[in-house]
PDB file of C-alpha atoms and ligand atoms in Angstrom:
ATOM      1  CA  ALA A 224     -64.366 -35.945  37.802  1.00  0.00           C
ATOM      2  CA  ILE A 225     -67.611 -37.419  36.524  1.00  0.00           C
ATOM      3  CA  ILE A 226     -69.098 -34.017  35.644  1.00  0.00           C
ATOM      4  CA  SER A 227     -66.058 -32.829  33.804  1.00  0.00           C
ATOM      5  CA  ILE A 228     -65.396 -36.092  31.975  1.00  0.00           C
ATOM      6  CA  ALA A 229     -68.998 -36.934  30.992  1.00  0.00           C
ATOM      7  CA  PHE A 230     -70.358 -33.444  30.306  1.00  0.00           C
ATOM      8  CA  ASP A 231     -67.113 -31.581  29.567  1.00  0.00           C
ATOM      9  CA  LYS A 232     -67.993 -28.861  32.084  1.00  0.00           C
ATOM     10  CA  PRO A 233     -65.155 -27.210  34.012  1.00  0.00           C
ATOM     11  CA  ALA A 234     -65.908 -28.854  37.334  1.00  0.00           C
ATOM     12  CA  ILE A 235     -63.134 -29.087  39.892  1.00  0.00           C
ATOM     13  CA  VAL A 236     -62.191 -32.686  40.451  1.00  0.00           C
ATOM     14  CA  ILE A 237     -60.236 -34.000  43.408  1.00  0.00           C
ATOM     15  CA  ASP A 238     -59.375 -37.623  43.860  1.00  0.00           C
ATOM     16  CA  GLY A 239     -56.330 -39.110  45.529  1.00  0.00           C
ATOM     17  CA  ASN A 240     -54.277 -38.951  42.348  1.00  0.00           C
ATOM     18  CA  ILE A 241     -55.086 -35.330  41.707  1.00  0.00           C
ATOM     19  CA  GLN A 242     -54.477 -34.372  45.344  1.00  0.00           C
ATOM     20  CA  ARG A 243     -51.064 -35.913  45.111  1.00  0.00           C
ATOM     21  CA  ILE A 244     -50.102 -34.285  41.802  1.00  0.00           C
ATOM     22  CA  ILE A 245     -51.233 -30.799  42.793  1.00  0.00           C
ATOM     23  CA  SER A 246     -49.683 -31.066  46.268  1.00  0.00           C
ATOM     24  CA  ARG A 247     -46.359 -32.057  44.703  1.00  0.00           C
ATOM     25  CA  LEU A 248     -46.563 -29.633  41.810  1.00  0.00           C
ATOM     26  CA  TYR A 249     -46.976 -26.684  44.158  1.00  0.00           C
ATOM     27  CA  GLU A 250     -45.114 -28.294  47.059  1.00  0.00           C
ATOM     28  CA  ILE A 251     -48.071 -27.933  49.422  1.00  0.00           C
ATOM     29  CA  LYS A 252     -46.631 -29.026  52.765  1.00  0.00           C
ATOM     30  CA  GLU A 253     -49.875 -29.204  54.708  1.00  0.00           C
ATOM     31  CA  ASP A 254     -51.732 -32.201  55.945  1.00  0.00           C
ATOM     32  CA  LEU A 255     -54.129 -33.545  53.322  1.00  0.00           C
ATOM     33  CA  LYS A 256     -57.091 -32.898  55.609  1.00  0.00           C
ATOM     34  CA  LYS A 257     -56.277 -29.206  55.698  1.00  0.00           C
ATOM     35  CA  SER A 258     -54.945 -28.623  52.212  1.00  0.00           C
ATOM     36  CA  LYS A 259     -58.080 -29.345  50.160  1.00  0.00           C
ATOM     37  CA  SER A 260     -59.114 -25.724  49.760  1.00  0.00           C
ATOM     38  CA  LYS A 261     -55.583 -24.790  48.695  1.00  0.00           C
ATOM     39  CA  ILE A 262     -55.609 -27.637  46.176  1.00  0.00           C
ATOM     40  CA  TYR A 263     -59.017 -26.427  44.850  1.00  0.00           C
ATOM     41  CA  GLY A 264     -57.592 -22.950  44.519  1.00  0.00           C
ATOM     42  CA  LYS A 265     -54.630 -24.171  42.482  1.00  0.00           C
ATOM     43  CA  LEU A 266     -56.824 -26.373  40.317  1.00  0.00           C
ATOM     44  CA  GLU A 267     -59.237 -23.531  39.586  1.00  0.00           C
ATOM     45  CA  LYS A 268     -56.366 -21.548  38.118  1.00  0.00           C
ATOM     46  CA  ILE A 269     -55.086 -24.297  35.796  1.00  0.00           C
ATOM     47  CA  ILE A 270     -58.186 -26.297  34.808  1.00  0.00           C
ATOM     48  CA  SER A 271     -58.790 -26.229  31.064  1.00  0.00           C
ATOM     49  CA  GLN A 272     -62.001 -24.271  30.322  1.00  0.00           C
ATOM     50  CA  GLU A 273     -62.177 -25.769  26.819  1.00  0.00           C
ATOM     51  CA  ARG A 274     -61.480 -29.424  27.612  1.00  0.00           C
ATOM     52  CA  PRO A 275     -62.116 -29.988  31.323  1.00  0.00           C
ATOM     53  CA  GLY A 276     -62.911 -33.663  30.779  1.00  0.00           C
ATOM     54  CA  ASP A 277     -59.619 -34.361  29.081  1.00  0.00           C
ATOM     55  CA  PHE A 278     -57.867 -32.299  31.748  1.00  0.00           C
ATOM     56  CA  ALA A 279     -59.395 -34.401  34.556  1.00  0.00           C
ATOM     57  CA  GLN A 280     -58.693 -37.661  32.755  1.00  0.00           C
ATOM     58  CA  ALA A 281     -55.081 -36.662  31.999  1.00  0.00           C
ATOM     59  CA  LEU A 282     -54.397 -35.823  35.646  1.00  0.00           C
ATOM     60  CA  MET A 283     -55.938 -39.094  36.826  1.00  0.00           C
ATOM     61  CA  ASP A 284     -53.871 -41.061  34.275  1.00  0.00           C
ATOM     62  CA  LEU A 285     -50.749 -39.144  35.295  1.00  0.00           C
ATOM     63  CA  GLY A 286     -51.391 -39.941  38.951  1.00  0.00           C
ATOM     64  CA  SER A 287     -51.980 -43.646  38.348  1.00  0.00           C
ATOM     65  CA  THR A 288     -49.082 -44.209  35.973  1.00  0.00           C
ATOM     66  CA  ILE A 289     -46.320 -41.666  36.675  1.00  0.00           C
ATOM     67  CA  CYS A 290     -46.862 -39.551  39.771  1.00  0.00           C
ATOM     68  CA  LYS A 291     -47.392 -42.603  41.938  1.00  0.00           C
ATOM     69  CA  PRO A 292     -47.415 -42.438  45.762  1.00  0.00           C
ATOM     70  CA  VAL A 293     -44.072 -44.257  45.944  1.00  0.00           C
ATOM     71  CA  ASN A 294     -41.239 -43.928  43.419  1.00  0.00           C
ATOM     72  CA  PRO A 295     -42.898 -41.505  40.998  1.00  0.00           C
ATOM     73  CA  LYS A 296     -41.377 -41.623  37.519  1.00  0.00           C
ATOM     74  CA  CYS A 297     -40.376 -37.978  37.510  1.00  0.00           C
ATOM     75  CA  ASN A 298     -38.092 -38.290  34.491  1.00  0.00           C
ATOM     76  CA  SER A 299     -41.080 -39.318  32.360  1.00  0.00           C
ATOM     77  CA  CYS A 300     -43.395 -36.658  33.807  1.00  0.00           C
ATOM     78  CA  PRO A 301     -44.603 -33.795  31.551  1.00  0.00           C
ATOM     79  CA  LEU A 302     -44.824 -31.589  34.647  1.00  0.00           C
ATOM     80  CA  LEU A 303     -41.211 -32.153  35.653  1.00  0.00           C
ATOM     81  CA  LYS A 304     -39.908 -28.663  34.913  1.00  0.00           C
ATOM     82  CA  TYR A 305     -42.755 -27.028  36.858  1.00  0.00           C
ATOM     83  CA  CYS A 306     -42.808 -29.379  39.836  1.00  0.00           C
ATOM     84  CA  LEU A 307     -41.576 -27.758  43.055  1.00  0.00           C
ATOM     85  CA  ALA A 308     -41.569 -30.980  45.061  1.00  0.00           C
ATOM     86  CA  HIS A 309     -39.289 -32.596  42.464  1.00  0.00           C
ATOM     87  CA  LYS A 310     -37.079 -29.514  42.342  1.00  0.00           C
ATOM     88  CA  ASN A 311     -36.677 -29.487  46.115  1.00  0.00           C
ATOM     89  CA  ASN A 312     -36.573 -33.264  46.458  1.00  0.00           C
ATOM     90  CA  THR A 313     -39.568 -33.254  48.848  1.00  0.00           C
ATOM     91  CA  TYR A 314     -41.979 -35.372  46.801  1.00  0.00           C
ATOM     92  CA  LYS A 315     -41.482 -38.400  49.057  1.00  0.00           C
ATOM     93  CA  PHE A 316     -43.099 -36.485  51.925  1.00  0.00           C
ATOM     94  CA  ILE A 317     -45.886 -34.948  49.878  1.00  0.00           C
ATOM     95  CA  PRO A 318     -48.795 -35.136  50.263  1.00  0.00           C
ATOM     96  CA  LEU A 319     -48.333 -35.044  54.019  1.00  0.00           C
ATOM     97  CA  LYS A 320     -50.490 -37.292  56.107  1.00  0.00           C
ATOM     98  CA  THR A 321     -51.441 -36.772  59.770  1.00  0.00           C
ATOM     99  CA  LYS A 322     -49.272 -39.666  60.887  1.00  0.00           C
ATOM    100  CA  LYS A 323     -46.213 -37.935  59.514  1.00  0.00           C
ATOM    101  CA  LEU A 324     -47.213 -34.564  60.941  1.00  0.00           C
ATOM    102  CA  ASN A 325     -47.249 -36.020  64.422  1.00  0.00           C
ATOM    103  CA  LYS A 326     -43.690 -37.158  64.069  1.00  0.00           C
ATOM    104  CA  VAL A 327     -40.846 -35.061  65.359  1.00  0.00           C
ATOM    105  CA  ILE A 328     -38.898 -33.378  62.577  1.00  0.00           C
ATOM    106  CA  LYS A 329     -35.115 -33.077  63.048  1.00  0.00           C
ATOM    107  CA  LYS A 330     -32.770 -31.104  60.902  1.00  0.00           C
ATOM    108  CA  GLY A 331     -29.052 -31.109  60.315  1.00  0.00           C
ATOM    109  CA  TYR A 332     -26.200 -30.977  57.813  1.00  0.00           C
ATOM    110  CA  LEU A 333     -24.325 -33.697  56.004  1.00  0.00           C
ATOM    111  CA  TYR A 334     -20.748 -32.690  55.122  1.00  0.00           C
ATOM    112  CA  ILE A 335     -19.482 -34.107  51.849  1.00  0.00           C
ATOM    113  CA  GLY A 336     -15.738 -33.405  51.637  1.00  0.00           C
ATOM    114  CA  ILE A 337     -13.886 -34.417  48.510  1.00  0.00           C
ATOM    115  CA  THR A 338     -10.103 -34.666  48.490  1.00  0.00           C
ATOM    116  CA  THR A 339      -7.902 -33.445  45.635  1.00  0.00           C
ATOM    117  CA  GLU A 340      -7.614 -37.130  44.598  1.00  0.00           C
ATOM    118  CA  GLU A 341     -11.433 -37.162  44.083  1.00  0.00           C
ATOM    119  CA  LYS A 342     -12.076 -39.297  47.141  1.00  0.00           C
ATOM    120  CA  ILE A 343     -14.921 -38.794  49.571  1.00  0.00           C
ATOM    121  CA  ILE A 344     -14.026 -38.420  53.250  1.00  0.00           C
ATOM    122  CA  LEU A 345     -15.825 -40.767  55.649  1.00  0.00           C
ATOM    123  CA  ILE A 346     -15.548 -41.040  59.404  1.00  0.00           C
ATOM    124  CA  LYS A 347     -16.625 -43.597  61.983  1.00  0.00           C
ATOM    125  CA  ARG A 348     -19.639 -42.363  63.906  1.00  0.00           C
ATOM    126  CA  PRO A 349     -19.534 -42.361  67.723  1.00  0.00           C
ATOM    127  CA  LYS A 350     -20.313 -45.573  69.565  1.00  0.00           C
ATOM    128  CA  LYS A 351     -23.493 -44.133  71.022  1.00  0.00           C
ATOM    129  CA  GLY A 352     -26.596 -42.876  69.265  1.00  0.00           C
ATOM    130  CA  LEU A 353     -28.343 -43.575  66.032  1.00  0.00           C
ATOM    131  CA  LEU A 354     -26.122 -45.141  63.309  1.00  0.00           C
ATOM    132  CA  SER A 355     -23.537 -45.696  66.050  1.00  0.00           C
ATOM    133  CA  GLY A 356     -20.202 -47.035  64.850  1.00  0.00           C
ATOM    134  CA  THR A 357     -21.093 -46.856  61.150  1.00  0.00           C
ATOM    135  CA  ILE A 358     -18.777 -45.406  58.515  1.00  0.00           C
ATOM    136  CA  CYS A 359     -20.406 -42.327  57.035  1.00  0.00           C
ATOM    137  CA  PRO A 360     -19.712 -38.813  55.777  1.00  0.00           C
ATOM    138  CA  PRO A 361     -19.597 -36.556  58.843  1.00  0.00           C
ATOM    139  CA  SER A 362     -22.799 -34.828  59.870  1.00  0.00           C
ATOM    140  CA  SER A 363     -23.875 -32.163  62.342  1.00  0.00           C
ATOM    141  CA  ASP A 364     -26.063 -32.771  65.343  1.00  0.00           C
ATOM    142  CA  TRP A 365     -29.721 -33.254  64.361  1.00  0.00           C
ATOM    143  CA  LYS A 366     -31.796 -30.554  66.008  1.00  0.00           C
ATOM    144  CA  GLN A 367     -35.527 -30.581  66.476  1.00  0.00           C
ATOM    145  CA  ASN A 368     -37.472 -28.263  64.132  1.00  0.00           C
ATOM    146  CA  GLU A 369     -34.547 -26.040  63.217  1.00  0.00           C
ATOM    147  CA  PHE A 370     -31.159 -26.361  61.609  1.00  0.00           C
ATOM    148  CA  PRO A 371     -28.180 -26.178  63.924  1.00  0.00           C
ATOM    149  CA  THR A 372     -25.361 -23.813  63.116  1.00  0.00           C
ATOM    150  CA  PRO A 373     -23.238 -25.587  60.499  1.00  0.00           C
ATOM    151  CA  LYS A 374     -19.787 -26.522  61.719  1.00  0.00           C
ATOM    152  CA  PRO A 375     -17.941 -28.416  58.936  1.00  0.00           C
ATOM    153  CA  PRO A 376     -15.327 -30.776  60.346  1.00  0.00           C
ATOM    154  CA  PHE A 377     -12.515 -29.916  57.921  1.00  0.00           C
ATOM    155  CA  LYS A 378     -11.191 -26.647  56.495  1.00  0.00           C
ATOM    156  CA  GLY A 379     -12.632 -25.886  53.094  1.00  0.00           C
ATOM    157  CA  ASP A 380     -14.768 -23.605  50.952  1.00  0.00           C
ATOM    158  CA  TRP A 381     -18.029 -25.175  52.091  1.00  0.00           C
ATOM    159  CA  LYS A 382     -21.239 -24.535  50.122  1.00  0.00           C
ATOM    160  CA  ILE A 383     -24.797 -25.485  51.021  1.00  0.00           C
ATOM    161  CA  LEU A 384     -26.796 -27.134  48.257  1.00  0.00           C
ATOM    162  CA  ASN A 385     -30.340 -26.039  47.567  1.00  0.00           C
ATOM    163  CA  GLU A 386     -31.663 -29.572  47.782  1.00  0.00           C
ATOM    164  CA  SER A 387     -32.171 -31.430  51.027  1.00  0.00           C
ATOM    165  CA  ILE A 388     -32.508 -35.144  51.634  1.00  0.00           C
ATOM    166  CA  PHE A 389     -35.303 -36.584  53.750  1.00  0.00           C
ATOM    167  CA  HIS A 390     -35.421 -39.787  55.680  1.00  0.00           C
ATOM    168  CA  SER A 391     -37.940 -41.318  58.080  1.00  0.00           C
ATOM    169  CA  PHE A 392     -36.730 -43.063  61.177  1.00  0.00           C
ATOM    170  CA  THR A 393     -39.191 -44.801  63.493  1.00  0.00           C
ATOM    171  CA  HIS A 394     -39.597 -41.882  65.837  1.00  0.00           C
ATOM    172  CA  PHE A 395     -38.734 -38.857  63.732  1.00  0.00           C
ATOM    173  CA  ASP A 396     -38.322 -37.536  60.228  1.00  0.00           C
ATOM    174  CA  LEU A 397     -34.952 -36.124  59.303  1.00  0.00           C
ATOM    175  CA  GLU A 398     -34.120 -33.374  56.836  1.00  0.00           C
ATOM    176  CA  LEU A 399     -30.415 -33.012  56.063  1.00  0.00           C
ATOM    177  CA  LYS A 400     -28.985 -30.147  54.017  1.00  0.00           C
ATOM    178  CA  ILE A 401     -25.877 -31.094  52.095  1.00  0.00           C
ATOM    179  CA  MET A 402     -22.698 -29.076  52.374  1.00  0.00           C
ATOM    180  CA  ILE A 403     -19.845 -29.788  49.977  1.00  0.00           C
ATOM    181  CA  SER A 404     -16.247 -28.688  49.655  1.00  0.00           C
ATOM    182  CA  LYS A 405     -12.921 -29.704  48.203  1.00  0.00           C
ATOM    183  CA  ILE A 406     -10.620 -30.607  51.067  1.00  0.00           C
ATOM    184  CA  ASN A 407      -6.818 -30.372  51.164  1.00  0.00           C
ATOM    185  CA  GLU A 408      -6.126 -31.307  54.752  1.00  0.00           C
ATOM    186  CA  TYR A 409      -7.832 -33.911  56.926  1.00  0.00           C
ATOM    187  CA  PRO A 410      -6.929 -36.007  59.940  1.00  0.00           C
ATOM    188  CA  ASN A 411      -5.252 -39.429  59.643  1.00  0.00           C
ATOM    189  CA  ASP A 412      -8.141 -41.383  61.097  1.00  0.00           C
ATOM    190  CA  VAL A 413     -10.604 -40.726  58.289  1.00  0.00           C
ATOM    191  CA  TYR A 414     -11.536 -43.166  55.568  1.00  0.00           C
ATOM    192  CA  LEU A 415     -11.118 -42.191  51.886  1.00  0.00           C
ATOM    193  CA  GLU A 416     -13.279 -43.798  49.215  1.00  0.00           C
ATOM    194  CA  PRO A 417     -13.223 -43.186  45.454  1.00  0.00           C
ATOM    195  CA  LEU A 418     -16.494 -41.754  44.132  1.00  0.00           C
ATOM    196  CA  ASN A 419     -17.251 -45.033  42.312  1.00  0.00           C
ATOM    197  CA  SER A 420     -16.497 -47.207  45.334  1.00  0.00           C
ATOM    198  CA  SER A 421     -19.045 -49.921  46.137  1.00  0.00           C
ATOM    199  CA  ILE A 422     -18.607 -49.025  49.825  1.00  0.00           C
ATOM    200  CA  LEU A 423     -20.640 -45.851  49.144  1.00  0.00           C
ATOM    201  CA  LYS A 424     -23.560 -48.032  48.085  1.00  0.00           C
ATOM    202  CA  SER A 425     -23.578 -49.812  51.437  1.00  0.00           C
ATOM    203  CA  LEU A 426     -23.697 -46.724  53.620  1.00  0.00           C
ATOM    204  CA  PRO A 427     -26.726 -46.303  55.910  1.00  0.00           C
ATOM    205  CA  THR A 428     -29.650 -45.330  53.708  1.00  0.00           C
ATOM    206  CA  VAL A 429     -29.870 -41.693  54.787  1.00  0.00           C
ATOM    207  CA  MET A 430     -26.175 -41.191  54.121  1.00  0.00           C
ATOM    208  CA  LYS A 431     -26.386 -43.044  50.850  1.00  0.00           C
ATOM    209  CA  LYS A 432     -29.101 -40.621  49.723  1.00  0.00           C
ATOM    210  CA  GLY A 433     -26.867 -37.647  50.466  1.00  0.00           C
ATOM    211  CA  VAL A 434     -23.833 -39.078  48.698  1.00  0.00           C
ATOM    212  CA  ALA A 435     -25.968 -40.130  45.711  1.00  0.00           C
ATOM    213  CA  LEU A 436     -27.451 -36.640  45.430  1.00  0.00           C
ATOM    214  CA  VAL A 437     -23.943 -35.185  45.061  1.00  0.00           C
ATOM    215  CA  ILE A 438     -22.452 -37.878  42.794  1.00  0.00           C
ATOM    216  CA  ASP A 439     -25.508 -38.475  40.562  1.00  0.00           C
ATOM    217  CA  ASN A 440     -25.913 -34.759  39.927  1.00  0.00           C
ATOM    218  CA  HIS A 441     -22.176 -34.253  39.360  1.00  0.00           C
ATOM    219  CA  ILE A 442     -22.084 -31.550  42.024  1.00  0.00           C
ATOM    220  CA  ILE A 443     -18.386 -31.748  42.661  1.00  0.00           C
TER     221      ILE A 443
HETATM  222  S1  SF4 B 294     -42.281 -34.347  38.559  1.00  0.00           S
HETATM  223 FE1  SF4 B 294     -42.483 -36.213  39.815  1.00  0.00          FE
HETATM  224  S2  SF4 B 294     -43.415 -35.545  41.745  1.00  0.00           S
HETATM  225 FE2  SF4 B 294     -43.685 -33.872  40.239  1.00  0.00          FE
HETATM  226  S3  SF4 B 294     -45.718 -34.236  39.384  1.00  0.00           S
HETATM  227 FE3  SF4 B 294     -44.244 -35.278  38.039  1.00  0.00          FE
HETATM  228  S4  SF4 B 294     -44.053 -37.393  38.788  1.00  0.00           S
HETATM  229 FE4  SF4 B 294     -45.089 -36.137  40.387  1.00  0.00          FE
END
């Protein structure tokens, strides 16, 4: 950074802010210790030859004010439309750190069924297991490293969204793909909540993320 800022030479600069921005921009899902050469490669292609100092300074400013480690302000980010981690909702996990890599990764589906009265279908989870007894949208089993075969619980024209949601539990990270469908028939023992119900805001965090993804993006 010093060479490019002080002497305006096109030196490649990598600090924590720049690592984070480039990793998210190109959705580099490798541990930071291993991804440096890939980050250099990406930077080499986009560094400004005319104004490398400004380029370095701009990236560092972006990293410290907008593309922060936690809660990046993506809606104010000039890279928003190019950013793969934002597009795929993976920015919370990028850049990856060794601690996270050592965690088990589980995958599954969250089934968001909407009735013809525009209500979301919730069920009570089984008494055993994680989130036991909580009221949630139904989900599949969570399988290690691969997605299980989707088996939606109600008849419908189910579609899988491109975006996933991610959540860290103490012993594993979870990726859930969202499936949605309009539902005409459902069992009597389900719970129906309007889309603006405050109950949806008190769901377990991972479920709340899935419901919010659908409602906030008007994917219904
Ligand atoms: S869109 Fe969001 S994650 Fe992507 S570079 Fe900008 S602030 Fe970072």
